[in-house]
PDB file of C-alpha atoms in Angstrom:
ATOM      1  CA  MET A  16      56.875  30.092 132.177  1.00  0.00           C
ATOM      2  CA  SER A  17      58.545  29.665 135.849  1.00  0.00           C
ATOM      3  CA  GLU A  18      62.220  29.150 134.261  1.00  0.00           C
ATOM      4  CA  LEU A  19      61.382  31.856 131.576  1.00  0.00           C
ATOM      5  CA  LEU A  20      60.563  33.773 135.915  1.00  0.00           C
ATOM      6  CA  LYS A  21      63.933  32.742 136.733  1.00  0.00           C
ATOM      7  CA  GLN A  22      66.025  33.417 133.872  1.00  0.00           C
ATOM      8  CA  ARG A  23      64.688  36.768 134.557  1.00  0.00           C
ATOM      9  CA  GLU A  24      65.202  37.814 137.930  1.00  0.00           C
ATOM     10  CA  ALA A  25      68.715  36.404 137.574  1.00  0.00           C
ATOM     11  CA  PHE A  26      69.144  39.101 134.868  1.00  0.00           C
ATOM     12  CA  LEU A  27      68.142  41.012 136.709  1.00  0.00           C
ATOM     13  CA  LYS A  28      69.922  40.785 139.599  1.00  0.00           C
ATOM     14  CA  ARG A  29      72.888  40.932 137.366  1.00  0.00           C
ATOM     15  CA  ALA A  30      72.450  44.251 135.777  1.00  0.00           C
ATOM     16  CA  GLN A  31      71.993  45.595 139.621  1.00  0.00           C
ATOM     17  CA  ASN A  32      75.415  44.789 140.546  1.00  0.00           C
ATOM     18  CA  VAL A  33      77.380  45.788 136.833  1.00  0.00           C
ATOM     19  CA  PRO A  34      78.195  50.105 137.427  1.00  0.00           C
ATOM     20  CA  VAL A  35      76.618  52.238 134.723  1.00  0.00           C
ATOM     21  CA  ILE A  36      78.520  55.161 133.605  1.00  0.00           C
ATOM     22  CA  GLU A  37      76.572  58.587 133.812  1.00  0.00           C
ATOM     23  CA  ASN A  38      78.254  61.004 130.515  1.00  0.00           C
ATOM     24  CA  LYS A  39      76.343  64.576 131.900  1.00  0.00           C
ATOM     25  CA  SER A  40      75.829  66.671 128.661  1.00  0.00           C
ATOM     26  CA  ALA A  41      78.402  68.916 128.672  1.00  0.00           C
ATOM     27  CA  PRO A  42      77.470  72.644 129.840  1.00  0.00           C
ATOM     28  CA  ALA A  43      75.706  75.083 127.049  1.00  0.00           C
ATOM     29  CA  PRO A  44      78.832  76.971 126.416  1.00  0.00           C
ATOM     30  CA  LYS A  45      77.921  81.130 128.796  1.00  0.00           C
ATOM     31  CA  ARG A  46      77.953  84.561 126.514  1.00  0.00           C
ATOM     32  CA  ALA A  47      81.193  86.151 127.048  1.00  0.00           C
ATOM     33  CA  ARG A  48      79.881  89.165 129.063  1.00  0.00           C
ATOM     34  CA  LEU A  49      80.011  92.251 126.874  1.00  0.00           C
ATOM     35  CA  GLU A  50      81.822  94.749 128.736  1.00  0.00           C
ATOM     36  CA  THR A  51      80.765  97.863 128.337  1.00  0.00           C
ATOM     37  CA  SER A  52      83.325 100.924 130.278  1.00  0.00           C
ATOM     38  CA  LYS A  53      81.676 103.873 130.036  1.00  0.00           C
ATOM     39  CA  LYS A  54      84.493 106.266 128.484  1.00  0.00           C
ATOM     40  CA  LYS A  55      85.551 109.524 131.271  1.00  0.00           C
ATOM     41  CA  VAL A  56      84.445 113.029 129.516  1.00  0.00           C
ATOM     42  CA  VAL A  57      87.561 114.805 129.395  1.00  0.00           C
ATOM     43  CA  PRO A  58      85.923 118.771 130.069  1.00  0.00           C
ATOM     44  CA  VAL A  59      86.569 120.839 127.260  1.00  0.00           C
ATOM     45  CA  LYS A  60      87.748 124.531 127.825  1.00  0.00           C
ATOM     46  CA  ASN A  61      86.318 127.270 125.397  1.00  0.00           C
ATOM     47  CA  PHE A  62      87.191 130.006 124.804  1.00  0.00           C
ATOM     48  CA  HIS A  63      85.149 131.454 122.733  1.00  0.00           C
ATOM     49  CA  LEU A  64      81.653 130.939 125.266  1.00  0.00           C
ATOM     50  CA  ILE A  65      83.960 131.646 128.804  1.00  0.00           C
ATOM     51  CA  HIS A  66      84.527 135.153 126.861  1.00  0.00           C
ATOM     52  CA  LYS A  67      80.774 135.775 126.342  1.00  0.00           C
ATOM     53  CA  ILE A  68      79.509 134.252 129.555  1.00  0.00           C
ATOM     54  CA  VAL A  69      82.481 136.973 131.173  1.00  0.00           C
ATOM     55  CA  THR A  70      81.409 139.947 129.352  1.00  0.00           C
ATOM     56  CA  HIS A  71      77.554 139.208 129.325  1.00  0.00           C
ATOM     57  CA  MET A  72      77.586 139.044 133.545  1.00  0.00           C
ATOM     58  CA  LYS A  73      79.772 142.334 132.855  1.00  0.00           C
ATOM     59  CA  ASN A  74      76.510 144.346 131.165  1.00  0.00           C
ATOM     60  CA  ARG A  75      74.224 143.156 133.235  1.00  0.00           C
ATOM     61  CA  HIS A  76      76.324 144.590 135.917  1.00  0.00           C
ATOM     62  CA  LEU A  77      76.464 148.113 134.205  1.00  0.00           C
ATOM     63  CA  GLN A  78      72.608 147.651 133.714  1.00  0.00           C
ATOM     64  CA  ASN A  79      72.497 147.484 136.999  1.00  0.00           C
ATOM     65  CA  GLU A  80      71.377 143.762 136.922  1.00  0.00           C
ATOM     66  CA  LEU A  81      73.062 141.873 140.023  1.00  0.00           C
ATOM     67  CA  LEU A  82      71.095 138.190 140.384  1.00  0.00           C
ATOM     68  CA  PRO A  83      73.353 135.734 140.644  1.00  0.00           C
ATOM     69  CA  LEU A  84      72.595 133.614 138.026  1.00  0.00           C
ATOM     70  CA  SER A  85      73.272 130.027 137.508  1.00  0.00           C
ATOM     71  CA  LEU A  86      75.274 128.278 134.674  1.00  0.00           C
ATOM     72  CA  ASP A  87      72.069 127.192 133.041  1.00  0.00           C
ATOM     73  CA  ASP A  88      70.832 130.574 133.103  1.00  0.00           C
ATOM     74  CA  VAL A  89      73.647 131.951 131.919  1.00  0.00           C
ATOM     75  CA  LEU A  90      73.576 129.688 128.773  1.00  0.00           C
ATOM     76  CA  GLU A  91      70.329 130.145 128.419  1.00  0.00           C
ATOM     77  CA  GLU A  92      70.307 134.005 128.751  1.00  0.00           C
ATOM     78  CA  CYS A  93      74.308 133.736 125.626  1.00  0.00           C
ATOM     79  CA  ASN A  94      71.666 131.467 123.918  1.00  0.00           C
ATOM     80  CA  SER A  95      73.791 128.242 123.546  1.00  0.00           C
ATOM     81  CA  THR A  96      71.901 125.949 125.474  1.00  0.00           C
ATOM     82  CA  THR A  97      72.098 123.579 121.341  1.00  0.00           C
ATOM     83  CA  THR A  98      75.495 124.104 120.998  1.00  0.00           C
ATOM     84  CA  VAL A  99      77.064 123.353 124.909  1.00  0.00           C
ATOM     85  CA  SER A 100      78.407 119.877 124.786  1.00  0.00           C
ATOM     86  CA  ASN A 101      78.926 117.981 128.398  1.00  0.00           C
ATOM     87  CA  ALA A 102      82.818 118.064 127.062  1.00  0.00           C
ATOM     88  CA  ALA A 103      81.779 121.452 127.566  1.00  0.00           C
ATOM     89  CA  ARG A 104      79.566 122.116 129.949  1.00  0.00           C
ATOM     90  CA  LEU A 105      82.564 120.405 132.556  1.00  0.00           C
ATOM     91  CA  GLY A 106      85.270 122.572 131.104  1.00  0.00           C
ATOM     92  CA  LEU A 107      82.992 125.488 132.186  1.00  0.00           C
ATOM     93  CA  GLU A 108      82.479 124.035 135.354  1.00  0.00           C
ATOM     94  CA  ASP A 109      85.909 124.263 135.851  1.00  0.00           C
ATOM     95  CA  ALA A 110      87.111 127.377 133.907  1.00  0.00           C
ATOM     96  CA  LEU A 111      84.220 129.892 136.043  1.00  0.00           C
ATOM     97  CA  PRO A 112      85.238 129.878 139.572  1.00  0.00           C
ATOM     98  CA  LYS A 113      89.171 130.818 138.313  1.00  0.00           C
ATOM     99  CA  ASN A 114      88.838 133.166 135.907  1.00  0.00           C
ATOM    100  CA  PRO A 115      89.178 137.216 137.883  1.00  0.00           C
ATOM    101  CA  LYS A 116      85.910 138.696 136.513  1.00  0.00           C
ATOM    102  CA  LEU A 117      83.594 136.285 137.848  1.00  0.00           C
ATOM    103  CA  ARG A 118      82.364 135.214 141.819  1.00  0.00           C
ATOM    104  CA  GLN A 119      81.083 131.667 142.658  1.00  0.00           C
ATOM    105  CA  ILE A 120      78.969 131.904 145.104  1.00  0.00           C
ATOM    106  CA  PRO A 121      77.939 128.679 146.726  1.00  0.00           C
ATOM    107  CA  GLY A 122      74.905 126.906 147.288  1.00  0.00           C
ATOM    108  CA  ASP A 123      72.144 123.879 146.915  1.00  0.00           C
ATOM    109  CA  VAL A 124      72.710 125.596 142.786  1.00  0.00           C
ATOM    110  CA  VAL A 125      76.174 126.899 142.167  1.00  0.00           C
ATOM    111  CA  LYS A 126      75.731 130.801 141.162  1.00  0.00           C
ATOM    112  CA  TYR A 127      77.687 133.554 139.498  1.00  0.00           C
ATOM    113  CA  CYS A 128      78.486 137.017 139.603  1.00  0.00           C
ATOM    114  CA  TYR A 129      80.505 139.614 137.707  1.00  0.00           C
ATOM    115  CA  ARG A 130      83.429 140.690 140.020  1.00  0.00           C
ATOM    116  CA  PRO A 131      84.132 144.719 138.727  1.00  0.00           C
ATOM    117  CA  SER A 132      87.863 145.545 139.783  1.00  0.00           C
ATOM    118  CA  ILE A 133      86.218 148.436 142.130  1.00  0.00           C
ATOM    119  CA  GLU A 134      84.205 146.884 144.782  1.00  0.00           C
ATOM    120  CA  GLY A 135      81.706 148.959 145.935  1.00  0.00           C
ATOM    121  CA  ILE A 136      80.079 151.876 143.615  1.00  0.00           C
ATOM    122  CA  ARG A 137      76.909 152.522 142.159  1.00  0.00           C
ATOM    123  CA  ASP A 138      76.676 155.658 141.243  1.00  0.00           C
ATOM    124  CA  LYS A 139      78.141 159.609 141.369  1.00  0.00           C
ATOM    125  CA  LYS A 140      77.858 159.640 145.208  1.00  0.00           C
ATOM    126  CA  SER A 141      79.008 156.210 146.171  1.00  0.00           C
ATOM    127  CA  PHE A 142      82.377 156.672 143.170  1.00  0.00           C
ATOM    128  CA  LEU A 143      83.157 159.971 144.697  1.00  0.00           C
ATOM    129  CA  GLN A 144      82.884 158.400 147.853  1.00  0.00           C
ATOM    130  CA  PHE A 145      85.614 156.189 147.294  1.00  0.00           C
ATOM    131  CA  LEU A 146      87.923 158.517 145.294  1.00  0.00           C
ATOM    132  CA  GLU A 147      88.370 160.210 147.998  1.00  0.00           C
ATOM    133  CA  ARG A 148      88.902 157.445 150.721  1.00  0.00           C
ATOM    134  CA  HIS A 149      91.340 156.149 148.075  1.00  0.00           C
ATOM    135  CA  TYR A 150      92.751 159.703 147.473  1.00  0.00           C
ATOM    136  CA  HIS A 151      93.328 160.132 152.012  1.00  0.00           C
ATOM    137  CA  GLU A 152      94.566 156.260 151.730  1.00  0.00           C
ATOM    138  CA  GLY A 153      97.834 157.618 150.203  1.00  0.00           C
ATOM    139  CA  LEU A 154      96.987 155.353 147.048  1.00  0.00           C
ATOM    140  CA  GLY A 155      96.282 157.762 144.577  1.00  0.00           C
ATOM    141  CA  GLY A 156      94.119 157.276 141.532  1.00  0.00           C
ATOM    142  CA  VAL A 157      92.406 154.889 139.102  1.00  0.00           C
ATOM    143  CA  THR A 158      92.845 154.137 135.840  1.00  0.00           C
ATOM    144  CA  LYS A 159      89.067 154.985 133.493  1.00  0.00           C
ATOM    145  CA  GLU A 160      89.109 151.494 132.497  1.00  0.00           C
ATOM    146  CA  MET A 161      88.903 149.766 135.671  1.00  0.00           C
ATOM    147  CA  VAL A 162      85.923 152.430 135.900  1.00  0.00           C
ATOM    148  CA  GLN A 163      84.115 151.842 132.782  1.00  0.00           C
ATOM    149  CA  GLU A 164      84.457 147.878 134.045  1.00  0.00           C
ATOM    150  CA  SER A 165      82.785 148.556 137.248  1.00  0.00           C
ATOM    151  CA  LEU A 166      80.447 151.567 137.145  1.00  0.00           C
ATOM    152  CA  PRO A 167      77.244 151.965 134.984  1.00  0.00           C
ATOM    153  CA  LYS A 168      76.919 155.370 133.498  1.00  0.00           C
ATOM    154  CA  ALA A 169      81.345 155.434 134.013  1.00  0.00           C
ATOM    155  CA  ASP A 170      81.083 158.666 130.465  1.00  0.00           C
ATOM    156  CA  LYS A 171      78.373 160.444 132.542  1.00  0.00           C
ATOM    157  CA  ILE A 172      79.220 160.426 135.323  1.00  0.00           C
ATOM    158  CA  LEU A 173      83.056 160.795 135.152  1.00  0.00           C
ATOM    159  CA  LYS A 174      81.128 164.290 133.047  1.00  0.00           C
ATOM    160  CA  TYR A 175      79.857 165.371 135.796  1.00  0.00           C
ATOM    161  CA  HIS A 176      82.029 165.440 138.193  1.00  0.00           C
ATOM    162  CA  SER A 177      84.853 166.702 135.966  1.00  0.00           C
ATOM    163  CA  GLU A 178      82.490 169.654 135.224  1.00  0.00           C
ATOM    164  CA  LYS A 179      82.291 170.237 139.087  1.00  0.00           C
ATOM    165  CA  LYS A 180      85.573 170.103 139.469  1.00  0.00           C
ATOM    166  CA  ASN A 181      86.040 166.999 141.993  1.00  0.00           C
ATOM    167  CA  ILE A 182      87.916 165.342 140.066  1.00  0.00           C
ATOM    168  CA  HIS A 183      91.189 166.214 137.816  1.00  0.00           C
ATOM    169  CA  VAL A 184      91.837 163.204 134.547  1.00  0.00           C
ATOM    170  CA  HIS A 185      95.810 162.622 134.031  1.00  0.00           C
ATOM    171  CA  THR A 186      96.767 161.066 130.611  1.00  0.00           C
ATOM    172  CA  ARG A 187      99.738 160.123 130.587  1.00  0.00           C
ATOM    173  CA  PRO A 188     102.580 158.460 128.583  1.00  0.00           C
ATOM    174  CA  ASP A 189     101.203 155.549 127.676  1.00  0.00           C
ATOM    175  CA  LYS A 190      97.367 157.171 126.671  1.00  0.00           C
ATOM    176  CA  LYS A 191      95.891 155.386 130.047  1.00  0.00           C
ATOM    177  CA  THR A 192      93.663 158.250 131.729  1.00  0.00           C
ATOM    178  CA  VAL A 193      93.082 158.312 135.319  1.00  0.00           C
ATOM    179  CA  ILE A 194      91.669 159.879 137.750  1.00  0.00           C
ATOM    180  CA  PHE A 195      92.490 161.348 140.483  1.00  0.00           C
ATOM    181  CA  PHE A 196      90.095 163.208 143.850  1.00  0.00           C
ATOM    182  CA  ASN A 197      90.555 167.033 143.124  1.00  0.00           C
ATOM    183  CA  ASP A 198      91.243 167.770 147.750  1.00  0.00           C
ATOM    184  CA  ARG A 199      90.235 171.728 147.565  1.00  0.00           C
ATOM    185  CA  SER A 200      91.083 171.373 150.964  1.00  0.00           C
ATOM    186  CA  LEU A 201      94.839 172.639 148.843  1.00  0.00           C
ATOM    187  CA  GLU A 202      92.711 175.362 146.909  1.00  0.00           C
ATOM    188  CA  ILE A 203      94.155 178.314 148.672  1.00  0.00           C
ATOM    189  CA  GLU A 204      92.818 181.964 147.002  1.00  0.00           C
ATOM    190  CA  MET A 205      95.490 185.045 146.941  1.00  0.00           C
ATOM    191  CA  ASP A 206      95.446 188.370 147.038  1.00  0.00           C
ATOM    192  CA  GLU A 207      95.665 189.506 143.322  1.00  0.00           C
ATOM    193  CA  THR A 208      97.769 192.124 144.637  1.00  0.00           C
ATOM    194  CA  PHE A 209     100.143 189.863 145.871  1.00  0.00           C
ATOM    195  CA  GLN A 210     100.385 187.574 142.693  1.00  0.00           C
ATOM    196  CA  LYS A 211     101.337 191.157 140.933  1.00  0.00           C
ATOM    197  CA  LEU A 212     103.680 191.358 143.586  1.00  0.00           C
ATOM    198  CA  TRP A 213     105.526 188.382 143.401  1.00  0.00           C
ATOM    199  CA  ARG A 214     105.467 187.819 140.262  1.00  0.00           C
ATOM    200  CA  SER A 215     107.295 191.115 139.561  1.00  0.00           C
ATOM    201  CA  ILE A 216     110.752 189.364 141.587  1.00  0.00           C
ATOM    202  CA  THR A 217     112.960 187.494 139.465  1.00  0.00           C
ATOM    203  CA  VAL A 218     115.123 185.000 141.440  1.00  0.00           C
ATOM    204  CA  GLU A 219     116.665 183.453 138.196  1.00  0.00           C
ATOM    205  CA  SER A 220     119.865 184.495 138.334  1.00  0.00           C
ATOM    206  CA  VAL A 221     120.173 184.262 142.378  1.00  0.00           C
ATOM    207  CA  ASP A 222     120.799 180.353 143.887  1.00  0.00           C
ATOM    208  CA  GLU A 223     119.079 178.971 146.605  1.00  0.00           C
ATOM    209  CA  ASP A 224     121.844 179.766 149.034  1.00  0.00           C
ATOM    210  CA  LYS A 225     122.178 182.958 148.290  1.00  0.00           C
ATOM    211  CA  ILE A 226     118.153 183.247 149.255  1.00  0.00           C
ATOM    212  CA  ALA A 227     118.965 181.627 152.629  1.00  0.00           C
ATOM    213  CA  GLU A 228     121.141 183.762 153.608  1.00  0.00           C
ATOM    214  CA  TYR A 229     118.627 186.373 151.992  1.00  0.00           C
ATOM    215  CA  LEU A 230     115.924 185.218 154.391  1.00  0.00           C
ATOM    216  CA  ALA A 231     118.121 184.370 157.580  1.00  0.00           C
ATOM    217  CA  GLY A 232     118.557 188.090 157.154  1.00  0.00           C
ATOM    218  CA  GLN A 233     115.078 189.210 156.910  1.00  0.00           C
ATOM    219  CA  GLY A 234     114.450 187.274 160.813  1.00  0.00           C
ATOM    220  CA  ILE A 235     112.537 184.561 158.064  1.00  0.00           C
ATOM    221  CA  THR A 236     113.154 180.487 159.185  1.00  0.00           C
ATOM    222  CA  PHE A 237     112.506 178.396 156.562  1.00  0.00           C
ATOM    223  CA  ALA A 238     112.715 174.604 156.320  1.00  0.00           C
ATOM    224  CA  ASP A 239     114.468 172.120 153.251  1.00  0.00           C
ATOM    225  CA  ASP A 240     112.573 170.527 151.270  1.00  0.00           C
ATOM    226  CA  PRO A 241     113.373 166.588 151.383  1.00  0.00           C
ATOM    227  CA  GLY A 242     111.776 165.621 148.754  1.00  0.00           C
ATOM    228  CA  ILE A 243     114.328 168.530 146.554  1.00  0.00           C
ATOM    229  CA  ARG A 244     117.682 167.183 145.590  1.00  0.00           C
ATOM    230  CA  LYS A 245     120.195 170.072 145.647  1.00  0.00           C
ATOM    231  CA  VAL A 246     122.477 168.472 142.452  1.00  0.00           C
ATOM    232  CA  ALA A 247     126.426 169.021 144.181  1.00  0.00           C
ATOM    233  CA  SER A 248     128.786 170.504 141.884  1.00  0.00           C
ATOM    234  CA  SER A 249     131.178 168.552 139.953  1.00  0.00           C
ATOM    235  CA  VAL A 250     135.010 168.542 141.058  1.00  0.00           C
ATOM    236  CA  LYS A 251     137.421 169.042 138.491  1.00  0.00           C
ATOM    237  CA  ARG A 252     139.076 166.940 138.705  1.00  0.00           C
ATOM    238  CA  LYS A 253     143.477 166.859 137.911  1.00  0.00           C
ATOM    239  CA  LYS A 254     145.525 166.026 134.551  1.00  0.00           C
ATOM    240  CA  ARG A 255     147.568 164.448 135.181  1.00  0.00           C
ATOM    241  CA  LYS A 256     150.966 164.398 134.089  1.00  0.00           C
ATOM    242  CA  ASN A 257     152.327 162.604 130.811  1.00  0.00           C
ATOM    243  CA  ASN A 258     155.703 160.535 132.300  1.00  0.00           C
ATOM    244  CA  ARG A 259     155.234 158.446 128.883  1.00  0.00           C
ATOM    245  CA  VAL A 260     159.252 157.590 127.981  1.00  0.00           C
ATOM    246  CA  VAL A 261     159.171 158.672 124.061  1.00  0.00           C
ATOM    247  CA  LYS A 262     162.346 157.399 122.796  1.00  0.00           C
ATOM    248  CA  THR A 263     164.380 159.341 120.390  1.00  0.00           C
ATOM    249  CA  GLN A 264     164.237 159.322 117.268  1.00  0.00           C
ATOM    250  CA  ASN A 265     168.256 160.701 115.913  1.00  0.00           C
ATOM    251  CA  THR A 266     170.727 158.455 118.857  1.00  0.00           C
ATOM    252  CA  HIS A 267     174.179 159.665 116.449  1.00  0.00           C
ATOM    253  CA  ILE A 268     173.468 162.943 117.702  1.00  0.00           C
ATOM    254  CA  GLN A 269     172.784 162.845 121.794  1.00  0.00           C
ATOM    255  CA  GLY A 270     176.461 163.373 122.334  1.00  0.00           C
ATOM    256  CA  LEU A 271     176.672 166.737 120.234  1.00  0.00           C
ATOM    257  CA  LYS A 272     176.716 169.732 122.500  1.00  0.00           C
ATOM    258  CA  ASP A 273     174.725 173.354 121.343  1.00  0.00           C
ATOM    259  CA  PHE A 274     177.576 176.462 120.426  1.00  0.00           C
ATOM    260  CA  PRO A 275     175.368 179.466 120.191  1.00  0.00           C
ATOM    261  CA  GLU A 276     177.038 182.292 118.358  1.00  0.00           C
ATOM    262  CA  LYS A 277     178.755 185.280 121.099  1.00  0.00           C
TER     263      LYS A 277
END
């Protein structure tokens, strides 16, 4: 029994002295991560929707609804919430601030309102004040189209001022109508007797120089209108002499003399 114990101890000592190589288990393969790269949404411009929004904002302005609206409110009033995609919405956010017919109002929520061609006209009084100021600044008239895009009840107001002779309506050769302020300070009432006397004088056969000479003889001074250009009379040019050498055809009779009968 003691012999067996000795052999066992000897075996254990030998086992401790022998190096043991451990084979590590291969790690489990890592699952490849799926790269879910989000695609960038490209803004898409829906020109039909932009036109619809601008028209809606103009109609609100012409109905004296001046409260600015957010993009969500505009789309809701245009009944377009179900048809606008993210790309189209980004296109609207990019295009609406650049539209000349709209004004962007910054804030926590960006809002929009209509930008009229003529600012600050709301009724017939403010329109006439604008037209008078426009006239005195030497800017002339404004087109009827600009008035109709800016003034609520424009046709009714234009008719009122036309009947009151506060404005002058002119149609250009291109069929566009222009509205001018009628300056009544330029209207001069002339006596009917003077008008008849004026119309009875004929000056068709008298040129401007003779009229000026007559006025000077009567002791009446006058001033030339710088806006009237006198057409200079055309100067007759002298005809050039024809110095061309004419080739003589009958060269064989050049030396003959003419002897007339006596």
